[in-house]
N, C-alpha and C. Protein backbone atom coordinates (compact mmCIF):
# COMPACT_ATOMS: atom_id res chain seq x y z
N UNK A 1 9.50 -3.71 -1.36
CA UNK A 1 8.77 -2.94 -0.39
C UNK A 1 9.78 -2.25 0.52
N UNK A 2 9.56 -0.98 0.80
CA UNK A 2 10.49 -0.22 1.62
C UNK A 2 9.96 -0.11 3.04
N UNK A 3 10.86 -0.22 4.00
CA UNK A 3 10.49 -0.10 5.39
C UNK A 3 10.40 1.38 5.75
N UNK A 4 9.30 1.79 6.39
CA UNK A 4 9.15 3.20 6.76
C UNK A 4 9.54 3.46 8.20
N UNK A 5 9.66 2.43 9.01
CA UNK A 5 10.03 2.63 10.41
C UNK A 5 9.25 1.70 11.31
N UNK A 6 9.09 2.12 12.59
CA UNK A 6 8.40 1.28 13.57
C UNK A 6 7.17 1.99 14.10
N UNK A 7 6.13 1.22 14.31
CA UNK A 7 4.89 1.73 14.89
C UNK A 7 4.66 0.97 16.18
N UNK A 8 4.41 1.68 17.26
CA UNK A 8 4.11 1.06 18.55
C UNK A 8 2.63 1.25 18.82
N UNK A 9 1.93 0.16 19.10
CA UNK A 9 0.50 0.28 19.38
C UNK A 9 0.08 -0.74 20.42
N UNK A 10 -1.07 -0.46 21.05
CA UNK A 10 -1.63 -1.36 22.05
C UNK A 10 -2.82 -2.08 21.45
N UNK A 11 -2.90 -3.37 21.72
CA UNK A 11 -3.96 -4.21 21.17
C UNK A 11 -4.73 -4.83 22.32
N UNK A 12 -6.07 -4.90 22.21
CA UNK A 12 -6.86 -5.54 23.26
C UNK A 12 -6.85 -7.06 23.07
N UNK A 13 -7.55 -7.79 23.94
CA UNK A 13 -7.53 -9.25 23.90
C UNK A 13 -8.18 -9.83 22.64
N UNK A 14 -8.98 -9.03 21.91
CA UNK A 14 -9.58 -9.49 20.65
C UNK A 14 -8.70 -9.21 19.44
N UNK A 15 -7.56 -8.58 19.67
CA UNK A 15 -6.66 -8.26 18.57
C UNK A 15 -7.00 -6.97 17.86
N UNK A 16 -7.81 -6.11 18.49
CA UNK A 16 -8.19 -4.83 17.89
C UNK A 16 -7.26 -3.75 18.42
N UNK A 17 -6.76 -2.91 17.53
CA UNK A 17 -5.85 -1.84 17.93
C UNK A 17 -6.63 -0.80 18.71
N UNK A 18 -6.19 -0.50 19.93
CA UNK A 18 -6.86 0.48 20.79
C UNK A 18 -6.14 1.82 20.82
N UNK A 19 -4.82 1.79 20.80
CA UNK A 19 -4.07 3.04 20.89
C UNK A 19 -2.77 2.92 20.11
N UNK A 20 -2.52 3.91 19.28
CA UNK A 20 -1.26 3.98 18.54
C UNK A 20 -0.39 5.00 19.26
N UNK A 21 0.82 4.62 19.61
CA UNK A 21 1.62 5.48 20.47
C UNK A 21 2.52 6.41 19.66
N UNK A 22 3.35 5.88 18.79
CA UNK A 22 4.25 6.74 18.02
C UNK A 22 4.75 6.02 16.78
N UNK A 23 5.31 6.79 15.89
CA UNK A 23 5.93 6.25 14.68
C UNK A 23 7.37 6.72 14.67
N UNK A 24 8.30 5.79 14.54
CA UNK A 24 9.72 6.13 14.49
C UNK A 24 10.23 5.81 13.09
N UNK A 25 10.77 6.81 12.41
CA UNK A 25 11.21 6.57 11.04
C UNK A 25 12.60 5.95 11.01
N UNK A 26 13.12 5.70 9.81
CA UNK A 26 14.41 5.03 9.65
C UNK A 26 15.56 5.82 10.26
N UNK A 27 15.43 7.15 10.30
CA UNK A 27 16.51 7.98 10.84
C UNK A 27 16.50 8.04 12.36
N UNK A 28 15.49 7.44 12.98
CA UNK A 28 15.43 7.41 14.44
C UNK A 28 14.62 8.53 15.05
N UNK A 29 14.14 9.48 14.24
CA UNK A 29 13.34 10.56 14.82
C UNK A 29 11.92 10.07 15.07
N UNK A 30 11.27 10.65 16.05
CA UNK A 30 9.94 10.22 16.46
C UNK A 30 8.92 11.27 16.04
N UNK A 31 7.87 10.83 15.37
CA UNK A 31 6.79 11.71 14.95
C UNK A 31 5.49 11.20 15.55
N UNK A 32 4.76 12.06 16.24
CA UNK A 32 3.45 11.66 16.73
C UNK A 32 2.45 11.80 15.59
N UNK A 33 1.54 10.87 15.50
CA UNK A 33 0.60 10.84 14.38
C UNK A 33 -0.82 10.77 14.90
N UNK A 34 -1.82 11.18 14.10
CA UNK A 34 -3.21 11.11 14.55
C UNK A 34 -3.62 9.67 14.82
N UNK A 35 -4.10 9.41 16.04
CA UNK A 35 -4.37 8.04 16.45
C UNK A 35 -5.57 7.44 15.75
N UNK A 36 -6.64 8.20 15.59
CA UNK A 36 -7.89 7.64 15.07
C UNK A 36 -7.70 7.12 13.64
N UNK A 37 -7.06 7.90 12.80
CA UNK A 37 -6.86 7.52 11.40
C UNK A 37 -6.03 6.24 11.30
N UNK A 38 -4.92 6.19 12.02
CA UNK A 38 -4.05 5.02 11.95
C UNK A 38 -4.69 3.79 12.58
N UNK A 39 -5.45 3.98 13.66
CA UNK A 39 -6.11 2.85 14.30
C UNK A 39 -7.12 2.23 13.35
N UNK A 40 -7.91 3.06 12.68
CA UNK A 40 -8.88 2.55 11.71
C UNK A 40 -8.18 1.82 10.57
N UNK A 41 -7.06 2.35 10.13
CA UNK A 41 -6.31 1.75 9.03
C UNK A 41 -5.76 0.38 9.43
N UNK A 42 -5.17 0.28 10.62
CA UNK A 42 -4.62 -1.00 11.08
C UNK A 42 -5.70 -2.04 11.29
N UNK A 43 -6.86 -1.62 11.82
CA UNK A 43 -7.97 -2.55 12.01
C UNK A 43 -8.53 -3.03 10.68
N UNK A 44 -8.54 -2.15 9.67
CA UNK A 44 -9.00 -2.55 8.34
C UNK A 44 -8.08 -3.61 7.76
N UNK A 45 -6.77 -3.45 7.96
CA UNK A 45 -5.82 -4.45 7.48
C UNK A 45 -6.04 -5.78 8.20
N UNK A 46 -6.25 -5.72 9.52
CA UNK A 46 -6.46 -6.94 10.31
C UNK A 46 -7.69 -7.68 9.83
N UNK A 47 -8.76 -6.96 9.49
CA UNK A 47 -10.01 -7.57 9.06
C UNK A 47 -10.04 -7.86 7.56
N UNK A 48 -8.92 -7.65 6.89
CA UNK A 48 -8.78 -7.89 5.44
C UNK A 48 -9.77 -7.07 4.63
N UNK A 49 -10.09 -5.87 5.13
CA UNK A 49 -10.99 -4.98 4.41
C UNK A 49 -10.16 -3.95 3.64
N UNK A 50 -9.17 -4.45 2.90
CA UNK A 50 -8.28 -3.57 2.16
C UNK A 50 -8.00 -4.18 0.78
N UNK A 51 -7.55 -3.34 -0.12
CA UNK A 51 -7.07 -3.80 -1.42
C UNK A 51 -5.58 -3.52 -1.47
N UNK A 52 -4.78 -4.52 -1.76
CA UNK A 52 -3.33 -4.36 -1.83
C UNK A 52 -2.92 -4.32 -3.30
N UNK A 53 -2.06 -3.37 -3.62
CA UNK A 53 -1.60 -3.20 -5.00
C UNK A 53 -0.08 -3.23 -5.01
N UNK A 54 0.48 -4.14 -5.79
CA UNK A 54 1.92 -4.24 -5.97
C UNK A 54 2.23 -3.88 -7.41
N UNK A 55 3.15 -2.95 -7.62
CA UNK A 55 3.56 -2.61 -8.98
C UNK A 55 5.05 -2.92 -9.13
N UNK A 56 5.40 -3.48 -10.28
CA UNK A 56 6.79 -3.78 -10.62
C UNK A 56 7.07 -3.07 -11.93
N UNK A 57 8.07 -2.20 -11.93
CA UNK A 57 8.36 -1.40 -13.12
C UNK A 57 9.80 -1.65 -13.55
N UNK A 58 10.00 -1.84 -14.84
CA UNK A 58 11.34 -2.02 -15.39
C UNK A 58 11.71 -0.78 -16.19
N UNK A 59 12.82 -0.16 -15.81
CA UNK A 59 13.35 0.98 -16.55
C UNK A 59 14.78 0.63 -16.91
N UNK A 60 15.02 0.35 -18.17
CA UNK A 60 16.34 -0.11 -18.59
C UNK A 60 16.63 -1.48 -18.00
N UNK A 61 17.74 -1.59 -17.27
CA UNK A 61 18.11 -2.86 -16.64
C UNK A 61 17.68 -2.94 -15.19
N UNK A 62 17.07 -1.89 -14.65
CA UNK A 62 16.72 -1.85 -13.23
C UNK A 62 15.23 -2.11 -13.03
N UNK A 63 14.91 -2.73 -11.89
CA UNK A 63 13.52 -3.00 -11.51
C UNK A 63 13.18 -2.19 -10.27
N UNK A 64 12.00 -1.60 -10.26
CA UNK A 64 11.51 -0.83 -9.12
C UNK A 64 10.18 -1.41 -8.69
N UNK A 65 10.00 -1.59 -7.38
CA UNK A 65 8.73 -2.10 -6.87
C UNK A 65 8.09 -1.04 -5.98
N UNK A 66 6.78 -1.06 -5.94
CA UNK A 66 6.01 -0.15 -5.10
C UNK A 66 4.84 -0.94 -4.53
N UNK A 67 4.53 -0.72 -3.28
CA UNK A 67 3.46 -1.45 -2.62
C UNK A 67 2.53 -0.44 -1.97
N UNK A 68 1.24 -0.59 -2.21
CA UNK A 68 0.25 0.35 -1.70
C UNK A 68 -0.92 -0.43 -1.12
N UNK A 69 -1.48 0.05 -0.03
CA UNK A 69 -2.65 -0.56 0.57
C UNK A 69 -3.76 0.48 0.62
N UNK A 70 -4.90 0.17 0.02
CA UNK A 70 -6.04 1.08 0.02
C UNK A 70 -7.12 0.54 0.95
N UNK A 71 -7.68 1.39 1.82
CA UNK A 71 -8.77 0.92 2.67
C UNK A 71 -10.00 0.58 1.84
N UNK A 72 -10.73 -0.44 2.24
CA UNK A 72 -11.92 -0.86 1.50
C UNK A 72 -11.58 -1.93 0.49
N UNK A 73 -12.47 -2.85 0.31
CA UNK A 73 -12.25 -3.95 -0.63
C UNK A 73 -12.80 -3.53 -1.98
N UNK A 74 -11.92 -3.36 -2.95
CA UNK A 74 -12.32 -2.95 -4.29
C UNK A 74 -12.38 -4.16 -5.19
N UNK A 75 -13.49 -4.33 -5.86
CA UNK A 75 -13.66 -5.45 -6.78
C UNK A 75 -13.52 -4.91 -8.20
N UNK A 76 -12.56 -5.43 -8.92
CA UNK A 76 -12.32 -4.99 -10.29
C UNK A 76 -12.89 -6.02 -11.26
N UNK A 77 -13.65 -5.55 -12.23
CA UNK A 77 -14.18 -6.43 -13.26
C UNK A 77 -13.13 -6.57 -14.36
N UNK A 78 -13.38 -7.49 -15.29
CA UNK A 78 -12.46 -7.65 -16.43
C UNK A 78 -12.38 -6.37 -17.24
N UNK A 79 -13.53 -5.70 -17.39
CA UNK A 79 -13.56 -4.45 -18.16
C UNK A 79 -12.70 -3.38 -17.48
N UNK A 80 -12.79 -3.27 -16.14
CA UNK A 80 -11.96 -2.31 -15.41
C UNK A 80 -10.48 -2.58 -15.63
N UNK A 81 -10.10 -3.85 -15.51
CA UNK A 81 -8.69 -4.21 -15.66
C UNK A 81 -8.19 -3.96 -17.08
N UNK A 82 -9.04 -4.20 -18.08
CA UNK A 82 -8.65 -3.92 -19.47
C UNK A 82 -8.43 -2.43 -19.67
N UNK A 83 -9.32 -1.60 -19.08
CA UNK A 83 -9.17 -0.15 -19.20
C UNK A 83 -7.90 0.34 -18.51
N UNK A 84 -7.61 -0.19 -17.32
CA UNK A 84 -6.39 0.19 -16.60
C UNK A 84 -5.16 -0.19 -17.41
N UNK A 85 -5.15 -1.41 -17.95
CA UNK A 85 -4.01 -1.88 -18.74
C UNK A 85 -3.85 -1.04 -20.00
N UNK A 86 -4.95 -0.76 -20.70
CA UNK A 86 -4.88 0.03 -21.94
C UNK A 86 -4.35 1.43 -21.66
N UNK A 87 -4.84 2.08 -20.59
CA UNK A 87 -4.39 3.44 -20.30
C UNK A 87 -2.92 3.44 -19.88
N UNK A 88 -2.50 2.40 -19.16
CA UNK A 88 -1.10 2.33 -18.75
C UNK A 88 -0.19 2.10 -19.95
N UNK A 89 -0.59 1.22 -20.87
CA UNK A 89 0.22 0.98 -22.07
C UNK A 89 0.34 2.24 -22.90
N UNK A 90 -0.74 3.02 -22.96
CA UNK A 90 -0.72 4.26 -23.73
C UNK A 90 0.29 5.25 -23.12
N UNK A 91 0.30 5.34 -21.77
CA UNK A 91 1.23 6.25 -21.10
C UNK A 91 2.68 5.81 -21.24
N UNK A 92 2.91 4.50 -21.19
CA UNK A 92 4.28 3.98 -21.22
C UNK A 92 4.83 3.81 -22.63
N UNK A 93 3.95 3.98 -23.63
CA UNK A 93 4.35 3.77 -25.02
C UNK A 93 5.46 4.74 -25.41
N UNK A 94 6.52 4.21 -25.96
CA UNK A 94 7.61 5.05 -26.43
C UNK A 94 8.60 5.47 -25.36
N UNK A 95 8.40 5.05 -24.10
CA UNK A 95 9.33 5.45 -23.05
C UNK A 95 10.33 4.35 -22.73
N UNK A 96 10.14 3.15 -23.28
CA UNK A 96 11.04 2.04 -22.98
C UNK A 96 10.83 1.45 -21.61
N UNK A 97 9.65 1.68 -21.03
CA UNK A 97 9.35 1.16 -19.70
C UNK A 97 8.32 0.05 -19.78
N UNK A 98 8.38 -0.84 -18.81
CA UNK A 98 7.37 -1.89 -18.66
C UNK A 98 6.89 -1.85 -17.23
N UNK A 99 5.60 -2.09 -17.04
CA UNK A 99 5.05 -2.04 -15.69
C UNK A 99 4.04 -3.16 -15.50
N UNK A 100 4.07 -3.80 -14.34
CA UNK A 100 3.13 -4.86 -14.00
C UNK A 100 2.37 -4.43 -12.76
N UNK A 101 1.06 -4.61 -12.75
CA UNK A 101 0.23 -4.33 -11.57
C UNK A 101 -0.35 -5.64 -11.07
N UNK A 102 -0.21 -5.89 -9.77
CA UNK A 102 -0.77 -7.08 -9.16
C UNK A 102 -1.73 -6.63 -8.06
N UNK A 103 -2.99 -7.02 -8.15
CA UNK A 103 -4.00 -6.68 -7.14
C UNK A 103 -4.28 -7.91 -6.30
N UNK A 104 -4.31 -7.75 -4.98
CA UNK A 104 -4.70 -8.86 -4.12
C UNK A 104 -5.25 -8.34 -2.82
């Protein structure tokens, strides 16, 4: 997982994000971001109303990881997971790559 920087926010006594102040990236520059979108996103994470996806990909001798958080709780059936796996294997066929998806 890669660090994107620092987020400063204010939280009320119930632990709900009320105001997001700024985002500072790894280079130290400050970017102001839309407060409403980020506040809703952080509250969704706090309430566990998100789906987290971790992918691990092997290309040659190197491993690459990617971490993504989607708002909303997505329930995947066995059929959905089989279709995702089949389509991924078809795309990776013949490229010498391996990829693992972990949903939680």
